[in-house]
Amino acid sequence: MFSAWEIFRRGKTRKKDVMDFEMHLEDNIFSLYDEVKSDKYKHSPYAYFQIFDNKKRDIYKAEVRDRIMHQIIYDYLILCFEPVFITDSYASRKRKGQYKALKTFCYFTKLACSSNKECYVLKCDVRKYFDSIDHNILLDLIKEKVSCEKILKIITEIISSYHSSLGYQTGIPLGNITSQIFANIYLNTLDQYIKKELRCRFYVRYNDDIVIVFHNKKEIVATRDKILFFTKEKLHLDIPIQKTSIRKIGWGIDFLGFTVLPQAILLRDKTKNKIYANIERKNMHSYLSILKHCNSFNLKTKILAMEKTYKI
């Protein structure tokens, strides 16, 4: 537990709730340990707040004691499930991430188009993914790799500590580190189906954003329909037909904030406008680091000119 505490507190040492917990660290840790050892651990209520990042997001923040427990369970589940995840699932995993997902997708488009044939991309997006995760299905998936009853009881307590507006025993909260691994475990079922059953070679997933590159347009609609049916029947998830798209690669594919073309990666206008609206000295280098991942010479030049002109 002390090891989990050290990992959890990184970057949070000036947060009031963390400082309050640390004032009586040993008492708090041993109290939590006694609860777990005696099978009396109960998850505390969440603190609710909203953030606005392109769209409104509801965040549920657990107490420090619970977040230490989350860290322990997260580390355990990573050891159990990381070996079975597919290579091309990129969210919330070490040595993966958004930009590697983008890079892989670009690589796949070049491979698919290497024969100079027209290629197509199927995009899918799960509706309200985190809020739609079925607790019972999630627990069944976890039980395939976890047999310890004590650990399963704690995992059940964490999962059942939150219910979304979509229904009882449904949803996991944005804000928990455990939600990251739960989300990957849940959609790993779909990953395996698409790779092994549908045999889609050029498949990339980042959270609930899915892209698949095809040589043949005739295959796409049938594959899409099978994916939609599987997610509904097996995972109780909804991918509305209007949240799917089939486009030629030459038209440009919007993915993770960028527009991917056969010979270029461009920043989406929406992201570009956000940069212009929010740029200041303290975040300028963060924005410039984003631009490293796309063809953005003109935009970089404008930002550097803004720094000199307005001294941002």
PDB file of C-alpha atoms in Angstrom:
ATOM      1  CA  MET A   1       0.000   0.000   0.000  1.00  0.00           C
ATOM      2  CA  PHE A   2       2.866   2.379   0.699  1.00  0.00           C
ATOM      3  CA  SER A   3       4.220   1.642  -2.793  1.00  0.00           C
ATOM      4  CA  ALA A   4       0.795   2.418  -4.295  1.00  0.00           C
ATOM      5  CA  TRP A   5       0.728   5.634  -2.265  1.00  0.00           C
ATOM      6  CA  GLU A   6       4.095   6.724  -3.693  1.00  0.00           C
ATOM      7  CA  ILE A   7       2.890   6.115  -7.242  1.00  0.00           C
ATOM      8  CA  PHE A   8      -0.453   7.823  -6.610  1.00  0.00           C
ATOM      9  CA  ARG A   9       1.007  11.006  -5.065  1.00  0.00           C
ATOM     10  CA  ARG A  10       3.299  11.825  -8.003  1.00  0.00           C
ATOM     11  CA  GLY A  11       2.360  15.238  -9.323  1.00  0.00           C
ATOM     12  CA  LYS A  12      -0.292  15.713  -6.633  1.00  0.00           C
ATOM     13  CA  THR A  13       1.778  16.699  -3.585  1.00  0.00           C
ATOM     14  CA  ARG A  14       0.265  20.215  -3.445  1.00  0.00           C
ATOM     15  CA  LYS A  15      -3.348  19.075  -3.657  1.00  0.00           C
ATOM     16  CA  LYS A  16      -5.198  19.801  -0.407  1.00  0.00           C
ATOM     17  CA  ASP A  17      -6.797  16.360  -0.056  1.00  0.00           C
ATOM     18  CA  VAL A  18      -3.430  14.679  -0.659  1.00  0.00           C
ATOM     19  CA  MET A  19      -1.682  16.904   1.875  1.00  0.00           C
ATOM     20  CA  ASP A  20      -4.425  16.237   4.448  1.00  0.00           C
ATOM     21  CA  PHE A  21      -4.053  12.479   3.941  1.00  0.00           C
ATOM     22  CA  GLU A  22      -0.270  12.691   4.202  1.00  0.00           C
ATOM     23  CA  MET A  23      -0.432  14.528   7.539  1.00  0.00           C
ATOM     24  CA  HIS A  24      -1.568  11.245   9.132  1.00  0.00           C
ATOM     25  CA  LEU A  25      -0.138   8.944   6.494  1.00  0.00           C
ATOM     26  CA  GLU A  26       0.667   5.870   8.572  1.00  0.00           C
ATOM     27  CA  ASP A  27      -2.642   5.961  10.446  1.00  0.00           C
ATOM     28  CA  ASN A  28      -4.567   6.316   7.181  1.00  0.00           C
ATOM     29  CA  ILE A  29      -2.651   3.574   5.362  1.00  0.00           C
ATOM     30  CA  PHE A  30      -2.907   1.082   8.236  1.00  0.00           C
ATOM     31  CA  SER A  31      -6.604   1.860   8.640  1.00  0.00           C
ATOM     32  CA  LEU A  32      -7.146   1.098   4.937  1.00  0.00           C
ATOM     33  CA  TYR A  33      -5.041  -2.060   5.250  1.00  0.00           C
ATOM     34  CA  ASP A  34      -7.120  -3.287   8.205  1.00  0.00           C
ATOM     35  CA  GLU A  35     -10.345  -2.711   6.247  1.00  0.00           C
ATOM     36  CA  VAL A  36      -9.064  -4.723   3.286  1.00  0.00           C
ATOM     37  CA  LYS A  37      -7.631  -7.510   5.452  1.00  0.00           C
ATOM     38  CA  SER A  38     -10.896  -7.919   7.358  1.00  0.00           C
ATOM     39  CA  ASP A  39     -13.034  -7.764   4.179  1.00  0.00           C
ATOM     40  CA  LYS A  40     -14.700  -4.559   5.382  1.00  0.00           C
ATOM     41  CA  TYR A  41     -13.475  -2.191   2.661  1.00  0.00           C
ATOM     42  CA  LYS A  42     -16.245   0.059   1.339  1.00  0.00           C
ATOM     43  CA  HIS A  43     -15.799   2.652  -1.365  1.00  0.00           C
ATOM     44  CA  SER A  44     -16.542   6.250  -0.330  1.00  0.00           C
ATOM     45  CA  PRO A  45     -18.921   8.545  -2.250  1.00  0.00           C
ATOM     46  CA  TYR A  46     -17.533  10.556  -5.166  1.00  0.00           C
ATOM     47  CA  ALA A  47     -17.073  14.323  -5.465  1.00  0.00           C
ATOM     48  CA  TYR A  48     -18.692  15.500  -8.685  1.00  0.00           C
ATOM     49  CA  PHE A  49     -17.568  18.339 -10.951  1.00  0.00           C
ATOM     50  CA  GLN A  50     -17.534  19.242 -14.638  1.00  0.00           C
ATOM     51  CA  ILE A  51     -14.767  20.163 -17.052  1.00  0.00           C
ATOM     52  CA  PHE A  52     -15.119  21.669 -20.511  1.00  0.00           C
ATOM     53  CA  ASP A  53     -12.684  20.367 -23.132  1.00  0.00           C
ATOM     54  CA  ASN A  54     -14.382  20.778 -26.524  1.00  0.00           C
ATOM     55  CA  LYS A  55     -17.456  19.355 -24.802  1.00  0.00           C
ATOM     56  CA  LYS A  56     -18.800  19.069 -21.270  1.00  0.00           C
ATOM     57  CA  ARG A  57     -17.454  16.115 -19.293  1.00  0.00           C
ATOM     58  CA  ASP A  58     -18.759  14.859 -15.955  1.00  0.00           C
ATOM     59  CA  ILE A  59     -15.917  13.929 -13.604  1.00  0.00           C
ATOM     60  CA  TYR A  60     -16.319  11.875 -10.426  1.00  0.00           C
ATOM     61  CA  LYS A  61     -13.392  12.190  -8.025  1.00  0.00           C
ATOM     62  CA  ALA A  62     -12.846   9.518  -5.392  1.00  0.00           C
ATOM     63  CA  GLU A  63     -11.332  10.130  -1.971  1.00  0.00           C
ATOM     64  CA  VAL A  64      -7.571   9.655  -1.556  1.00  0.00           C
ATOM     65  CA  ARG A  65      -7.953   6.363   0.328  1.00  0.00           C
ATOM     66  CA  ASP A  66     -10.016   4.937  -2.519  1.00  0.00           C
ATOM     67  CA  ARG A  67      -7.635   6.194  -5.179  1.00  0.00           C
ATOM     68  CA  ILE A  68      -4.803   4.315  -3.452  1.00  0.00           C
ATOM     69  CA  MET A  69      -6.951   1.203  -3.655  1.00  0.00           C
ATOM     70  CA  HIS A  70      -7.612   1.977  -7.321  1.00  0.00           C
ATOM     71  CA  GLN A  71      -3.863   2.149  -7.949  1.00  0.00           C
ATOM     72  CA  ILE A  72      -3.327  -1.279  -6.379  1.00  0.00           C
ATOM     73  CA  ILE A  73      -6.087  -2.866  -8.456  1.00  0.00           C
ATOM     74  CA  TYR A  74      -4.937  -1.078 -11.620  1.00  0.00           C
ATOM     75  CA  ASP A  75      -1.370  -2.388 -11.231  1.00  0.00           C
ATOM     76  CA  TYR A  76      -2.671  -5.910 -10.609  1.00  0.00           C
ATOM     77  CA  LEU A  77      -5.012  -5.917 -13.602  1.00  0.00           C
ATOM     78  CA  ILE A  78      -2.311  -4.534 -15.900  1.00  0.00           C
ATOM     79  CA  LEU A  79      -0.179  -7.588 -15.081  1.00  0.00           C
ATOM     80  CA  CYS A  80      -3.118  -9.898 -15.799  1.00  0.00           C
ATOM     81  CA  PHE A  81      -4.454  -8.348 -19.001  1.00  0.00           C
ATOM     82  CA  GLU A  82      -1.665  -6.471 -20.768  1.00  0.00           C
ATOM     83  CA  PRO A  83      -0.291  -9.698 -22.338  1.00  0.00           C
ATOM     84  CA  VAL A  84      -3.653 -10.457 -23.997  1.00  0.00           C
ATOM     85  CA  PHE A  85      -4.385  -6.989 -25.404  1.00  0.00           C
ATOM     86  CA  ILE A  86      -3.815  -6.548 -29.127  1.00  0.00           C
ATOM     87  CA  THR A  87      -0.885  -4.455 -30.339  1.00  0.00           C
ATOM     88  CA  ASP A  88      -3.055  -1.835 -32.017  1.00  0.00           C
ATOM     89  CA  SER A  89      -5.121  -0.755 -29.016  1.00  0.00           C
ATOM     90  CA  TYR A  90      -3.495   2.502 -27.915  1.00  0.00           C
ATOM     91  CA  ALA A  91      -5.414   4.220 -25.100  1.00  0.00           C
ATOM     92  CA  SER A  92      -4.082   4.317 -21.516  1.00  0.00           C
ATOM     93  CA  ARG A  93      -1.230   1.887 -22.102  1.00  0.00           C
ATOM     94  CA  LYS A  94       2.498   2.262 -21.535  1.00  0.00           C
ATOM     95  CA  ARG A  95       4.508   3.087 -24.662  1.00  0.00           C
ATOM     96  CA  LYS A  96       1.274   3.625 -26.600  1.00  0.00           C
ATOM     97  CA  GLY A  97      -0.927   6.737 -26.649  1.00  0.00           C
ATOM     98  CA  GLN A  98      -2.706   9.082 -29.040  1.00  0.00           C
ATOM     99  CA  TYR A  99       0.215   9.940 -31.316  1.00  0.00           C
ATOM    100  CA  LYS A 100       1.333   6.343 -31.749  1.00  0.00           C
ATOM    101  CA  ALA A 101      -2.235   5.453 -32.706  1.00  0.00           C
ATOM    102  CA  LEU A 102      -2.138   8.240 -35.284  1.00  0.00           C
ATOM    103  CA  LYS A 103       1.256   7.084 -36.593  1.00  0.00           C
ATOM    104  CA  THR A 104       0.058   3.469 -36.926  1.00  0.00           C
ATOM    105  CA  PHE A 105      -3.093   4.535 -38.752  1.00  0.00           C
ATOM    106  CA  CYS A 106      -1.005   6.567 -41.221  1.00  0.00           C
ATOM    107  CA  TYR A 107       1.303   3.578 -41.710  1.00  0.00           C
ATOM    108  CA  PHE A 108      -1.670   1.305 -42.379  1.00  0.00           C
ATOM    109  CA  THR A 109      -3.121   3.718 -44.955  1.00  0.00           C
ATOM    110  CA  LYS A 110       0.206   3.749 -46.814  1.00  0.00           C
ATOM    111  CA  LEU A 111       0.428  -0.039 -46.736  1.00  0.00           C
ATOM    112  CA  ALA A 112      -3.136  -0.428 -47.957  1.00  0.00           C
ATOM    113  CA  CYS A 113      -2.652   2.102 -50.748  1.00  0.00           C
ATOM    114  CA  SER A 114       0.776   0.852 -51.851  1.00  0.00           C
ATOM    115  CA  SER A 115      -0.737  -0.968 -54.829  1.00  0.00           C
ATOM    116  CA  ASN A 116      -2.158   2.353 -56.098  1.00  0.00           C
ATOM    117  CA  LYS A 117      -5.695   1.052 -55.651  1.00  0.00           C
ATOM    118  CA  GLU A 118      -8.384   3.210 -54.074  1.00  0.00           C
ATOM    119  CA  CYS A 119      -8.689   2.448 -50.367  1.00  0.00           C
ATOM    120  CA  TYR A 120     -11.468   3.138 -47.880  1.00  0.00           C
ATOM    121  CA  VAL A 121     -11.713   3.702 -44.140  1.00  0.00           C
ATOM    122  CA  LEU A 122     -14.506   2.612 -41.826  1.00  0.00           C
ATOM    123  CA  LYS A 123     -14.824   4.767 -38.701  1.00  0.00           C
ATOM    124  CA  CYS A 124     -16.917   3.774 -35.684  1.00  0.00           C
ATOM    125  CA  ASP A 125     -17.569   5.526 -32.394  1.00  0.00           C
ATOM    126  CA  VAL A 126     -19.371   3.967 -29.425  1.00  0.00           C
ATOM    127  CA  ARG A 127     -22.179   6.126 -28.046  1.00  0.00           C
ATOM    128  CA  LYS A 128     -21.515   7.180 -24.411  1.00  0.00           C
ATOM    129  CA  TYR A 129     -18.974   4.405 -23.984  1.00  0.00           C
ATOM    130  CA  PHE A 130     -17.928   4.855 -20.343  1.00  0.00           C
ATOM    131  CA  ASP A 131     -21.524   5.384 -19.210  1.00  0.00           C
ATOM    132  CA  SER A 132     -22.707   2.296 -21.123  1.00  0.00           C
ATOM    133  CA  ILE A 133     -20.352  -0.369 -19.739  1.00  0.00           C
ATOM    134  CA  ASP A 134     -22.360  -3.206 -18.201  1.00  0.00           C
ATOM    135  CA  HIS A 135     -21.052  -4.105 -14.721  1.00  0.00           C
ATOM    136  CA  ASN A 136     -21.951  -7.782 -14.962  1.00  0.00           C
ATOM    137  CA  ILE A 137     -20.289  -8.247 -18.352  1.00  0.00           C
ATOM    138  CA  LEU A 138     -17.191  -6.394 -17.124  1.00  0.00           C
ATOM    139  CA  LEU A 139     -16.937  -8.600 -14.028  1.00  0.00           C
ATOM    140  CA  ASP A 140     -17.334 -11.746 -16.113  1.00  0.00           C
ATOM    141  CA  LEU A 141     -14.484 -10.623 -18.364  1.00  0.00           C
ATOM    142  CA  ILE A 142     -12.280  -9.901 -15.341  1.00  0.00           C
ATOM    143  CA  LYS A 143     -13.053 -13.298 -13.818  1.00  0.00           C
ATOM    144  CA  GLU A 144     -11.541 -14.942 -16.900  1.00  0.00           C
ATOM    145  CA  LYS A 145      -8.126 -13.851 -15.597  1.00  0.00           C
ATOM    146  CA  VAL A 146      -8.692 -13.205 -11.868  1.00  0.00           C
ATOM    147  CA  SER A 147      -9.650 -16.057  -9.559  1.00  0.00           C
ATOM    148  CA  CYS A 148      -8.770 -14.641  -6.113  1.00  0.00           C
ATOM    149  CA  GLU A 149     -12.065 -14.024  -4.285  1.00  0.00           C
ATOM    150  CA  LYS A 150     -10.596 -11.299  -2.078  1.00  0.00           C
ATOM    151  CA  ILE A 151      -9.388  -9.294  -5.067  1.00  0.00           C
ATOM    152  CA  LEU A 152     -12.642  -9.880  -6.952  1.00  0.00           C
ATOM    153  CA  LYS A 153     -14.597  -8.553  -3.970  1.00  0.00           C
ATOM    154  CA  ILE A 154     -12.582  -5.308  -4.004  1.00  0.00           C
ATOM    155  CA  ILE A 155     -12.961  -4.984  -7.789  1.00  0.00           C
ATOM    156  CA  THR A 156     -16.716  -5.530  -7.445  1.00  0.00           C
ATOM    157  CA  GLU A 157     -16.852  -2.837  -4.751  1.00  0.00           C
ATOM    158  CA  ILE A 158     -15.032  -0.358  -7.024  1.00  0.00           C
ATOM    159  CA  ILE A 159     -17.181  -1.130 -10.061  1.00  0.00           C
ATOM    160  CA  SER A 160     -20.469  -0.949  -8.108  1.00  0.00           C
ATOM    161  CA  SER A 161     -19.469   2.364  -6.477  1.00  0.00           C
ATOM    162  CA  TYR A 162     -20.760   4.212  -9.549  1.00  0.00           C
ATOM    163  CA  HIS A 163     -23.884   4.016 -11.696  1.00  0.00           C
ATOM    164  CA  SER A 164     -24.433   6.208 -14.745  1.00  0.00           C
ATOM    165  CA  SER A 165     -27.652   7.941 -15.713  1.00  0.00           C
ATOM    166  CA  LEU A 166     -28.251   5.130 -18.237  1.00  0.00           C
ATOM    167  CA  GLY A 167     -29.190   2.676 -15.519  1.00  0.00           C
ATOM    168  CA  TYR A 168     -28.319   0.675 -12.413  1.00  0.00           C
ATOM    169  CA  GLN A 169     -25.202  -1.525 -12.736  1.00  0.00           C
ATOM    170  CA  THR A 170     -24.115   0.466 -15.766  1.00  0.00           C
ATOM    171  CA  GLY A 171     -21.165   2.796 -16.319  1.00  0.00           C
ATOM    172  CA  ILE A 172     -17.703   3.560 -14.983  1.00  0.00           C
ATOM    173  CA  PRO A 173     -16.620   7.073 -13.956  1.00  0.00           C
ATOM    174  CA  LEU A 174     -14.246   9.345 -15.813  1.00  0.00           C
ATOM    175  CA  GLY A 175     -11.513  10.168 -13.318  1.00  0.00           C
ATOM    176  CA  ASN A 176     -10.688   6.742 -11.841  1.00  0.00           C
ATOM    177  CA  ILE A 177      -7.434   5.148 -12.945  1.00  0.00           C
ATOM    178  CA  THR A 178      -9.244   1.802 -12.758  1.00  0.00           C
ATOM    179  CA  SER A 179     -11.686   3.042 -15.410  1.00  0.00           C
ATOM    180  CA  GLN A 180      -8.799   3.122 -17.896  1.00  0.00           C
ATOM    181  CA  ILE A 181      -8.020  -0.567 -17.525  1.00  0.00           C
ATOM    182  CA  PHE A 182     -11.720  -1.518 -17.208  1.00  0.00           C
ATOM    183  CA  ALA A 183     -12.423   0.240 -20.527  1.00  0.00           C
ATOM    184  CA  ASN A 184      -9.597  -1.627 -22.265  1.00  0.00           C
ATOM    185  CA  ILE A 185     -10.651  -4.986 -20.818  1.00  0.00           C
ATOM    186  CA  TYR A 186     -14.213  -4.424 -22.009  1.00  0.00           C
ATOM    187  CA  LEU A 187     -13.400  -3.501 -25.610  1.00  0.00           C
ATOM    188  CA  ASN A 188     -10.626  -6.081 -25.849  1.00  0.00           C
ATOM    189  CA  THR A 189     -13.485  -8.500 -26.565  1.00  0.00           C
ATOM    190  CA  LEU A 190     -14.315  -6.454 -29.667  1.00  0.00           C
ATOM    191  CA  ASP A 191     -10.620  -6.142 -30.594  1.00  0.00           C
ATOM    192  CA  GLN A 192     -10.227  -9.916 -30.565  1.00  0.00           C
ATOM    193  CA  TYR A 193     -13.398 -10.415 -32.614  1.00  0.00           C
ATOM    194  CA  ILE A 194     -12.344  -7.912 -35.287  1.00  0.00           C
ATOM    195  CA  LYS A 195      -8.784  -9.221 -35.552  1.00  0.00           C
ATOM    196  CA  LYS A 196      -9.407 -12.971 -35.244  1.00  0.00           C
ATOM    197  CA  GLU A 197     -12.944 -13.534 -36.518  1.00  0.00           C
ATOM    198  CA  LEU A 198     -13.340 -10.749 -39.065  1.00  0.00           C
ATOM    199  CA  ARG A 199      -9.592 -10.851 -39.871  1.00  0.00           C
ATOM    200  CA  CYS A 200      -9.234  -7.103 -40.306  1.00  0.00           C
ATOM    201  CA  ARG A 201      -5.520  -6.480 -40.728  1.00  0.00           C
ATOM    202  CA  PHE A 202      -5.486  -2.672 -40.713  1.00  0.00           C
ATOM    203  CA  TYR A 203      -7.368  -1.992 -37.460  1.00  0.00           C
ATOM    204  CA  VAL A 204      -6.616   0.716 -34.864  1.00  0.00           C
ATOM    205  CA  ARG A 205      -8.531   1.567 -31.693  1.00  0.00           C
ATOM    206  CA  TYR A 206      -8.055   4.479 -29.304  1.00  0.00           C
ATOM    207  CA  ASN A 207     -10.620   4.311 -26.480  1.00  0.00           C
ATOM    208  CA  ASP A 208     -13.922   3.997 -28.365  1.00  0.00           C
ATOM    209  CA  ASP A 209     -12.627   5.521 -31.609  1.00  0.00           C
ATOM    210  CA  ILE A 210     -12.166   2.781 -34.198  1.00  0.00           C
ATOM    211  CA  VAL A 211     -10.690   2.966 -37.700  1.00  0.00           C
ATOM    212  CA  ILE A 212     -10.268   0.094 -40.173  1.00  0.00           C
ATOM    213  CA  VAL A 213      -8.625   0.401 -43.608  1.00  0.00           C
ATOM    214  CA  PHE A 214     -10.037  -1.685 -46.477  1.00  0.00           C
ATOM    215  CA  HIS A 215      -8.873  -2.462 -50.018  1.00  0.00           C
ATOM    216  CA  ASN A 216     -12.345  -3.417 -51.161  1.00  0.00           C
ATOM    217  CA  LYS A 217     -15.439  -1.263 -50.678  1.00  0.00           C
ATOM    218  CA  LYS A 218     -17.711  -4.319 -50.926  1.00  0.00           C
ATOM    219  CA  GLU A 219     -16.351  -5.722 -47.657  1.00  0.00           C
ATOM    220  CA  ILE A 220     -16.975  -2.593 -45.602  1.00  0.00           C
ATOM    221  CA  VAL A 221     -20.745  -2.565 -45.166  1.00  0.00           C
ATOM    222  CA  ALA A 222     -20.853  -6.251 -44.222  1.00  0.00           C
ATOM    223  CA  THR A 223     -18.002  -5.786 -41.730  1.00  0.00           C
ATOM    224  CA  ARG A 224     -19.626  -2.699 -40.255  1.00  0.00           C
ATOM    225  CA  ASP A 225     -22.925  -4.523 -39.755  1.00  0.00           C
ATOM    226  CA  LYS A 226     -21.180  -7.435 -38.029  1.00  0.00           C
ATOM    227  CA  ILE A 227     -19.339  -5.033 -35.684  1.00  0.00           C
ATOM    228  CA  LEU A 228     -22.543  -3.181 -34.794  1.00  0.00           C
ATOM    229  CA  PHE A 229     -24.369  -6.445 -34.117  1.00  0.00           C
ATOM    230  CA  PHE A 230     -21.524  -7.867 -32.009  1.00  0.00           C
ATOM    231  CA  THR A 231     -21.185  -4.776 -29.817  1.00  0.00           C
ATOM    232  CA  LYS A 232     -24.941  -4.683 -29.217  1.00  0.00           C
ATOM    233  CA  GLU A 233     -25.434  -8.381 -28.504  1.00  0.00           C
ATOM    234  CA  LYS A 234     -22.219  -9.263 -26.665  1.00  0.00           C
ATOM    235  CA  LEU A 235     -21.282  -6.006 -24.932  1.00  0.00           C
ATOM    236  CA  HIS A 236     -24.608  -4.105 -24.726  1.00  0.00           C
ATOM    237  CA  LEU A 237     -22.975  -1.117 -26.418  1.00  0.00           C
ATOM    238  CA  ASP A 238     -24.525   1.103 -29.055  1.00  0.00           C
ATOM    239  CA  ILE A 239     -22.726   2.244 -32.217  1.00  0.00           C
ATOM    240  CA  PRO A 240     -25.415   4.242 -34.024  1.00  0.00           C
ATOM    241  CA  ILE A 241     -25.233   4.011 -37.798  1.00  0.00           C
ATOM    242  CA  GLN A 242     -24.862   7.817 -37.895  1.00  0.00           C
ATOM    243  CA  LYS A 243     -21.700   7.509 -35.768  1.00  0.00           C
ATOM    244  CA  THR A 244     -20.069   5.399 -38.461  1.00  0.00           C
ATOM    245  CA  SER A 245     -18.608   6.627 -41.731  1.00  0.00           C
ATOM    246  CA  ILE A 246     -17.106   5.117 -44.876  1.00  0.00           C
ATOM    247  CA  ARG A 247     -14.736   7.401 -46.759  1.00  0.00           C
ATOM    248  CA  LYS A 248     -12.041   7.216 -49.402  1.00  0.00           C
ATOM    249  CA  ILE A 249      -8.621   7.889 -47.899  1.00  0.00           C
ATOM    250  CA  GLY A 250      -8.064  10.585 -50.520  1.00  0.00           C
ATOM    251  CA  TRP A 251     -10.948  12.586 -49.046  1.00  0.00           C
ATOM    252  CA  GLY A 252      -9.161  12.869 -45.703  1.00  0.00           C
ATOM    253  CA  ILE A 253      -9.989  10.975 -42.508  1.00  0.00           C
ATOM    254  CA  ASP A 254     -10.582  12.802 -39.219  1.00  0.00           C
ATOM    255  CA  PHE A 255      -8.872  10.854 -36.430  1.00  0.00           C
ATOM    256  CA  LEU A 256      -7.827  11.983 -32.940  1.00  0.00           C
ATOM    257  CA  GLY A 257      -7.858  15.686 -33.761  1.00  0.00           C
ATOM    258  CA  PHE A 258      -6.045  15.399 -37.105  1.00  0.00           C
ATOM    259  CA  THR A 259      -7.029  14.920 -40.740  1.00  0.00           C
ATOM    260  CA  VAL A 260      -5.100  12.061 -42.313  1.00  0.00           C
ATOM    261  CA  LEU A 261      -4.434  12.187 -46.066  1.00  0.00           C
ATOM    262  CA  PRO A 262      -2.368   9.754 -48.161  1.00  0.00           C
ATOM    263  CA  GLN A 263       0.671  12.053 -48.177  1.00  0.00           C
ATOM    264  CA  ALA A 264       0.073  14.369 -45.214  1.00  0.00           C
ATOM    265  CA  ILE A 265      -1.324  14.780 -41.695  1.00  0.00           C
ATOM    266  CA  LEU A 266      -3.123  18.057 -41.100  1.00  0.00           C
ATOM    267  CA  LEU A 267      -4.471  19.630 -37.944  1.00  0.00           C
ATOM    268  CA  ARG A 268      -8.266  19.833 -37.947  1.00  0.00           C
ATOM    269  CA  ASP A 269      -9.685  23.365 -38.258  1.00  0.00           C
ATOM    270  CA  LYS A 270     -11.491  22.915 -34.927  1.00  0.00           C
ATOM    271  CA  THR A 271      -8.205  22.124 -33.157  1.00  0.00           C
ATOM    272  CA  LYS A 272      -6.430  24.947 -34.972  1.00  0.00           C
ATOM    273  CA  ASN A 273      -9.075  27.473 -33.870  1.00  0.00           C
ATOM    274  CA  LYS A 274      -8.784  26.215 -30.294  1.00  0.00           C
ATOM    275  CA  ILE A 275      -5.028  26.856 -30.379  1.00  0.00           C
ATOM    276  CA  TYR A 276      -5.517  30.411 -31.671  1.00  0.00           C
ATOM    277  CA  ALA A 277      -8.142  31.084 -28.984  1.00  0.00           C
ATOM    278  CA  ASN A 278      -6.169  29.716 -26.022  1.00  0.00           C
ATOM    279  CA  ILE A 279      -2.488  30.205 -26.788  1.00  0.00           C
ATOM    280  CA  GLU A 280      -0.372  32.061 -24.241  1.00  0.00           C
ATOM    281  CA  ARG A 281       3.208  31.872 -23.043  1.00  0.00           C
ATOM    282  CA  LYS A 282       2.689  29.084 -20.503  1.00  0.00           C
ATOM    283  CA  ASN A 283       1.068  26.686 -23.001  1.00  0.00           C
ATOM    284  CA  MET A 284       2.841  27.681 -26.225  1.00  0.00           C
ATOM    285  CA  HIS A 285       5.386  24.850 -26.077  1.00  0.00           C
ATOM    286  CA  SER A 286       2.635  22.302 -25.390  1.00  0.00           C
ATOM    287  CA  TYR A 287       0.856  23.392 -28.563  1.00  0.00           C
ATOM    288  CA  LEU A 288       4.105  23.361 -30.545  1.00  0.00           C
ATOM    289  CA  SER A 289       4.711  19.788 -29.365  1.00  0.00           C
ATOM    290  CA  ILE A 290       1.293  18.806 -30.808  1.00  0.00           C
ATOM    291  CA  LEU A 291       2.283  20.314 -34.147  1.00  0.00           C
ATOM    292  CA  LYS A 292       5.324  18.026 -34.342  1.00  0.00           C
ATOM    293  CA  HIS A 293       2.941  15.221 -35.245  1.00  0.00           C
ATOM    294  CA  CYS A 294       1.531  16.832 -38.378  1.00  0.00           C
ATOM    295  CA  ASN A 295       2.462  18.920 -41.424  1.00  0.00           C
ATOM    296  CA  SER A 296       2.188  22.356 -39.865  1.00  0.00           C
ATOM    297  CA  PHE A 297       5.070  24.572 -40.980  1.00  0.00           C
ATOM    298  CA  ASN A 298       2.813  27.578 -41.684  1.00  0.00           C
ATOM    299  CA  LEU A 299       0.993  27.274 -38.361  1.00  0.00           C
ATOM    300  CA  LYS A 300       4.245  26.952 -36.408  1.00  0.00           C
ATOM    301  CA  THR A 301       5.549  30.061 -38.162  1.00  0.00           C
ATOM    302  CA  LYS A 302       2.394  32.005 -37.227  1.00  0.00           C
ATOM    303  CA  ILE A 303       2.624  30.930 -33.576  1.00  0.00           C
ATOM    304  CA  LEU A 304       6.287  31.920 -33.316  1.00  0.00           C
ATOM    305  CA  ALA A 305       5.455  35.244 -34.982  1.00  0.00           C
ATOM    306  CA  MET A 306       2.674  35.779 -32.407  1.00  0.00           C
ATOM    307  CA  GLU A 307       5.191  35.223 -29.629  1.00  0.00           C
ATOM    308  CA  LYS A 308       7.468  37.944 -30.985  1.00  0.00           C
ATOM    309  CA  THR A 309       4.700  40.406 -31.883  1.00  0.00           C
ATOM    310  CA  TYR A 310       2.514  40.114 -28.795  1.00  0.00           C
ATOM    311  CA  LYS A 311       5.104  38.729 -26.396  1.00  0.00           C
ATOM    312  CA  ILE A 312       2.783  35.921 -25.336  1.00  0.00           C
TER     313      ILE A 312
END
